[in-house]
Tab-separated table of C-alpha atoms in Angstrom:
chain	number	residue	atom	x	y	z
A	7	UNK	CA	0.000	0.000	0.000
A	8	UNK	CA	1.428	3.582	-1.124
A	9	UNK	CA	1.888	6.138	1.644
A	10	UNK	CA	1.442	9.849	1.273
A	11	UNK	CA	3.712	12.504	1.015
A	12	UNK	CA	2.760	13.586	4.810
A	13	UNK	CA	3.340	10.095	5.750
A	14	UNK	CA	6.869	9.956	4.175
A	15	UNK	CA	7.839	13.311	5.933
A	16	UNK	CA	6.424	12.147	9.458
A	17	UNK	CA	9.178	8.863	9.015
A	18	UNK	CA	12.310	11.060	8.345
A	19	UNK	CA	11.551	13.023	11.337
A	20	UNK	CA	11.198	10.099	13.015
A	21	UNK	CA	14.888	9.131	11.898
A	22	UNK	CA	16.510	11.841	13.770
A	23	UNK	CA	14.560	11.519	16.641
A	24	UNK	CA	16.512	10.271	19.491
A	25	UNK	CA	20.127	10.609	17.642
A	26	UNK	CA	21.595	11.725	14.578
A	27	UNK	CA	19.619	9.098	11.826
A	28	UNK	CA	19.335	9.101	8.226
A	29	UNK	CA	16.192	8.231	5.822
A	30	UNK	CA	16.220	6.583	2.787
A	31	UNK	CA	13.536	6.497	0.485
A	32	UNK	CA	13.117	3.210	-1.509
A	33	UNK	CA	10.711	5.051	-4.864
A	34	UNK	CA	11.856	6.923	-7.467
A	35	UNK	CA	10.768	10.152	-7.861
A	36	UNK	CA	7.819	9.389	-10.321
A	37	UNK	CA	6.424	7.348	-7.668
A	38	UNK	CA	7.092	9.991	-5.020
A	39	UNK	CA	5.180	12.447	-7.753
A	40	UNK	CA	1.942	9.769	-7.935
A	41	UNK	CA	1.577	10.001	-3.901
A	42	UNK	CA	-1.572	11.723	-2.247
A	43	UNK	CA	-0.559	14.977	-0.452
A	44	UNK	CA	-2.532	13.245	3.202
A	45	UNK	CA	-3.729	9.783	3.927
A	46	UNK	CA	-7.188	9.297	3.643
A	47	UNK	CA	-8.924	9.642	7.205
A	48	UNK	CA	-9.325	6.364	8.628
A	49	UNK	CA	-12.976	7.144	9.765
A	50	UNK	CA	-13.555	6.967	5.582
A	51	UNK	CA	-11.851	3.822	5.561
A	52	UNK	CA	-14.257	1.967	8.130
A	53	UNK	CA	-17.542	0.132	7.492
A	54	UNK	CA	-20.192	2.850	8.162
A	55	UNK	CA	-22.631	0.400	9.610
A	56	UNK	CA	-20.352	-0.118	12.257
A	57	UNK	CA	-19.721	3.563	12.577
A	58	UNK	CA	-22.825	4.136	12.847
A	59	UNK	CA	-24.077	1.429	15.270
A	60	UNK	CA	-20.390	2.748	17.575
A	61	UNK	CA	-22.254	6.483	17.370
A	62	UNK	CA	-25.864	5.419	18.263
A	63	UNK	CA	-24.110	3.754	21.087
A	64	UNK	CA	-21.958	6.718	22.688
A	65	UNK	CA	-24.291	9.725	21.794
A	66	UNK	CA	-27.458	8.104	21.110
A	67	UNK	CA	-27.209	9.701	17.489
A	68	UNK	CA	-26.404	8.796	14.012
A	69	UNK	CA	-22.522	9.442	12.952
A	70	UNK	CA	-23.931	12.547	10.458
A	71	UNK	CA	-25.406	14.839	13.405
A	72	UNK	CA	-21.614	15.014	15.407
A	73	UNK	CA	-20.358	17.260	13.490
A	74	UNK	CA	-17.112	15.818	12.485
A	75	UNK	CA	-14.763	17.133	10.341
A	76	UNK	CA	-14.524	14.527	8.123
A	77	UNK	CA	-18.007	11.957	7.643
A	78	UNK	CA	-18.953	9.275	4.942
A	79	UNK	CA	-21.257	10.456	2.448
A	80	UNK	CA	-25.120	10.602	2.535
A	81	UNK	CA	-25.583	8.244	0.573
A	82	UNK	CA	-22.939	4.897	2.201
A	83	UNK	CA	-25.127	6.745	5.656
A	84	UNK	CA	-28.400	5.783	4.338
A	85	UNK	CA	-27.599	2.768	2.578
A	86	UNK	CA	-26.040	1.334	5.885
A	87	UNK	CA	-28.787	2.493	7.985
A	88	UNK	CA	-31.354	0.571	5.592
A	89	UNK	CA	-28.906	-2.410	5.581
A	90	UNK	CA	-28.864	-2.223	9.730
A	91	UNK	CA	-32.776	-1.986	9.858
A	92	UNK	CA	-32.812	-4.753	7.283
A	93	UNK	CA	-30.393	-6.949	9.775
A	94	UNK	CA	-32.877	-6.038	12.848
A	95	UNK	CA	-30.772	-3.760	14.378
A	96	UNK	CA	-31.978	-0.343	14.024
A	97	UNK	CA	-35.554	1.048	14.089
A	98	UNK	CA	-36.464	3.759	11.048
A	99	UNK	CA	-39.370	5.413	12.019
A	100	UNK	CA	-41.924	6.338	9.242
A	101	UNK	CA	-43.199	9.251	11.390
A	102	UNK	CA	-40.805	11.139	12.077
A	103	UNK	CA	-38.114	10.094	10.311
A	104	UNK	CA	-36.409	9.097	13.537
A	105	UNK	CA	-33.923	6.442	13.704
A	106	UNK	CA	-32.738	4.410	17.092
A	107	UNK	CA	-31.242	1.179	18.037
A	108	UNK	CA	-33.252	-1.728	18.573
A	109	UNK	CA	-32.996	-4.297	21.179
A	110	UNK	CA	-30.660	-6.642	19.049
A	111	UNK	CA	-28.607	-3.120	17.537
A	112	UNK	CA	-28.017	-2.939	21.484
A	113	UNK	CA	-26.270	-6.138	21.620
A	114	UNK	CA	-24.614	-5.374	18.047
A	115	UNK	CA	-22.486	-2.377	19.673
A	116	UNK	CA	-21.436	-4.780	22.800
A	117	UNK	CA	-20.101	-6.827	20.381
A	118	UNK	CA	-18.785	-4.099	18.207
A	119	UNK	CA	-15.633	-6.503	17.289
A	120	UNK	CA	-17.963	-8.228	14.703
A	121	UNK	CA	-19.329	-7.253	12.003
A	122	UNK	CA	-23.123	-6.841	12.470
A	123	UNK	CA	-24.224	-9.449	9.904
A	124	UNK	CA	-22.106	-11.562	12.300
A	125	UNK	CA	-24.369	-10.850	15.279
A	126	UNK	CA	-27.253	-11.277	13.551
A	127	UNK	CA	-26.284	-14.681	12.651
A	128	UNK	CA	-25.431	-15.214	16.358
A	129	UNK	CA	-28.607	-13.975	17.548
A	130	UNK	CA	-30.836	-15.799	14.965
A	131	UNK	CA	-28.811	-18.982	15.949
A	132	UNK	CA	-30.162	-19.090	19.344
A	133	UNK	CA	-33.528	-20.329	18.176
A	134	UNK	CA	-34.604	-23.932	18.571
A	135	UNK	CA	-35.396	-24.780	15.336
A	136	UNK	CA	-31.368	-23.493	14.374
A	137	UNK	CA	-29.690	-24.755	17.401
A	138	UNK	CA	-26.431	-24.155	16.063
A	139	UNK	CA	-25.417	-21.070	19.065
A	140	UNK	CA	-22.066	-22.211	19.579
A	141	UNK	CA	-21.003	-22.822	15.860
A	142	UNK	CA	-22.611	-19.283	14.980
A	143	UNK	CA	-20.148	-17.603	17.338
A	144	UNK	CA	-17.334	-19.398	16.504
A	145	UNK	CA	-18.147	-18.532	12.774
A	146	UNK	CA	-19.217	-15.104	13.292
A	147	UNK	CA	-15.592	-14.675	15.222
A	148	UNK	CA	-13.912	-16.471	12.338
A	149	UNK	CA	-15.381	-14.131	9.869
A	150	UNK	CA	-15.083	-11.018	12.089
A	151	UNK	CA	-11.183	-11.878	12.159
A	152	UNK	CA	-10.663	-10.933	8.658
A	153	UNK	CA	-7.974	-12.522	6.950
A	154	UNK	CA	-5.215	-12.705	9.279
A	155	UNK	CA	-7.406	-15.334	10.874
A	156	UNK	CA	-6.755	-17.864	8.036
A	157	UNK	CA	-3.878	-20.529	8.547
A	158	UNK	CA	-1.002	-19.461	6.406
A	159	UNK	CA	0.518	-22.514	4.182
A	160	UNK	CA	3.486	-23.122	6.813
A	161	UNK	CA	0.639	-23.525	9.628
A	162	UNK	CA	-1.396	-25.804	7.285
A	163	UNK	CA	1.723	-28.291	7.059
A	164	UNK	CA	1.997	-27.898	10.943
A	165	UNK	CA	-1.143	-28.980	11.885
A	166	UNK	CA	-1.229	-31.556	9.225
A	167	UNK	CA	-4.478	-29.730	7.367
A	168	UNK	CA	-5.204	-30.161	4.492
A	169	UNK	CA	-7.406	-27.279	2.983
A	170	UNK	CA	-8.526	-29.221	-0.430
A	171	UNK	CA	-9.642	-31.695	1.134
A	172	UNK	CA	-13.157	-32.544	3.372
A	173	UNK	CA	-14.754	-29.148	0.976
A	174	UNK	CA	-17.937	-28.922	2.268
A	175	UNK	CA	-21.587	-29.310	0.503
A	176	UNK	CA	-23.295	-26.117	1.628
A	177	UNK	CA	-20.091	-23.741	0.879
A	178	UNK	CA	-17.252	-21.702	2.009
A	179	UNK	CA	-18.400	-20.790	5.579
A	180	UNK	CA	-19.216	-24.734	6.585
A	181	UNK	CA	-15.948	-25.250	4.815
A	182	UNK	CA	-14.036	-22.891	7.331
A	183	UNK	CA	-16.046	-24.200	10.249
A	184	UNK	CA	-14.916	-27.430	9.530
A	185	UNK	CA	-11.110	-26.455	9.588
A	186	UNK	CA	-11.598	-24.694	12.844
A	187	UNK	CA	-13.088	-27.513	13.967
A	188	UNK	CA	-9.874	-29.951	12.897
A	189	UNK	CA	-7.508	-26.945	14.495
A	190	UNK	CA	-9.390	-27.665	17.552
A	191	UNK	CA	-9.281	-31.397	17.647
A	192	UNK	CA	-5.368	-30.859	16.261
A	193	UNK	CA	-4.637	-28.294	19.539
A	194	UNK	CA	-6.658	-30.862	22.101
């Protein structure tokens, strides 16, 4: 990933810091020409769902009305409130035009570390009929993880997994479930 130009300046200050340091810059000066001028602000960078469920949470408000200096657009706001309401998790009302967190958006920010079609999967799972609570969090923590989550080859040959193999029927996320499973039997 390229950094900016303000990110390359903060590093050579940094070289100098405690002693006498020098920086070396490993582009060419084309490259150094293609940078941004600033990094992006991370708050851009981060789901908005989850920005907004985090700013219900601490000012009982949506993420728009605060005021900040930097916000994602109207429309990635609405079309992540609609995608929270659609996941249970806030409440739209028709009235007013008033939005709030529901019951289960409630639980959604205490578990802020997943992403909230994670929680809904968590929370759905606790029904009878599912029965499947403990796999749900297991896979909502799997998929919350990202990618760093993911056994790297060298870990693969160390636990003796085999990732082509035992692919299951109903897709990827049984498929991962399964491997965590084997890790689990593997670390027993």
């Amino acid at each position: 990933e390229q950094i900016s130009k303000a990110s390359a300046k903060q590093r050579k200050g940094r070289a100098g810091r405690t002693a006498p340091g020098r920086c070396y810059y490993l582009y060419s000066q084309s490259d150094k020409d293609q940078m941004q001028d600033y990094d992006k602000p991370s708050i851009l960078e981060s789901p908005v769902d989850k920005l907004i469920l985090y700013s219900f949470n601490v000012n009982d408000t949506s993420i728009e009305n605060l005021g900040l200096m930097d916000c994602p657009d109207e429309h990635s706001i609405k079309a992540a409130k609609i995608h929270l309401e659609d996941l249970g998790m806030l409440e739209i009302h028709k009235e007013d035009g008033s939005v709030s967190l529901s019951t289960d958006g409630k639980v959604a920010t205490r578990l802020s570390m997943m992403e909230p079609q994670a929680v809904r999967m968590i929370l759905n799972s606790q029904t009878p009929i599912f029965n499947c609570f403990k796999d749900a969090v297991k896979l909502g923590a799997i998929l919350s993880c990202g990618e760093d989550f993911l056994l790297k080859q060298r870990d693969l040959d160390k636990y003796e997994v085999n990732p082509t193999e035992n692919f299951h029927d109903l897709g990827d996320h049984f498929h991962i479930l399964s491997l965590f499973g084997m890790f689990e039997k593997k670390k027993a």
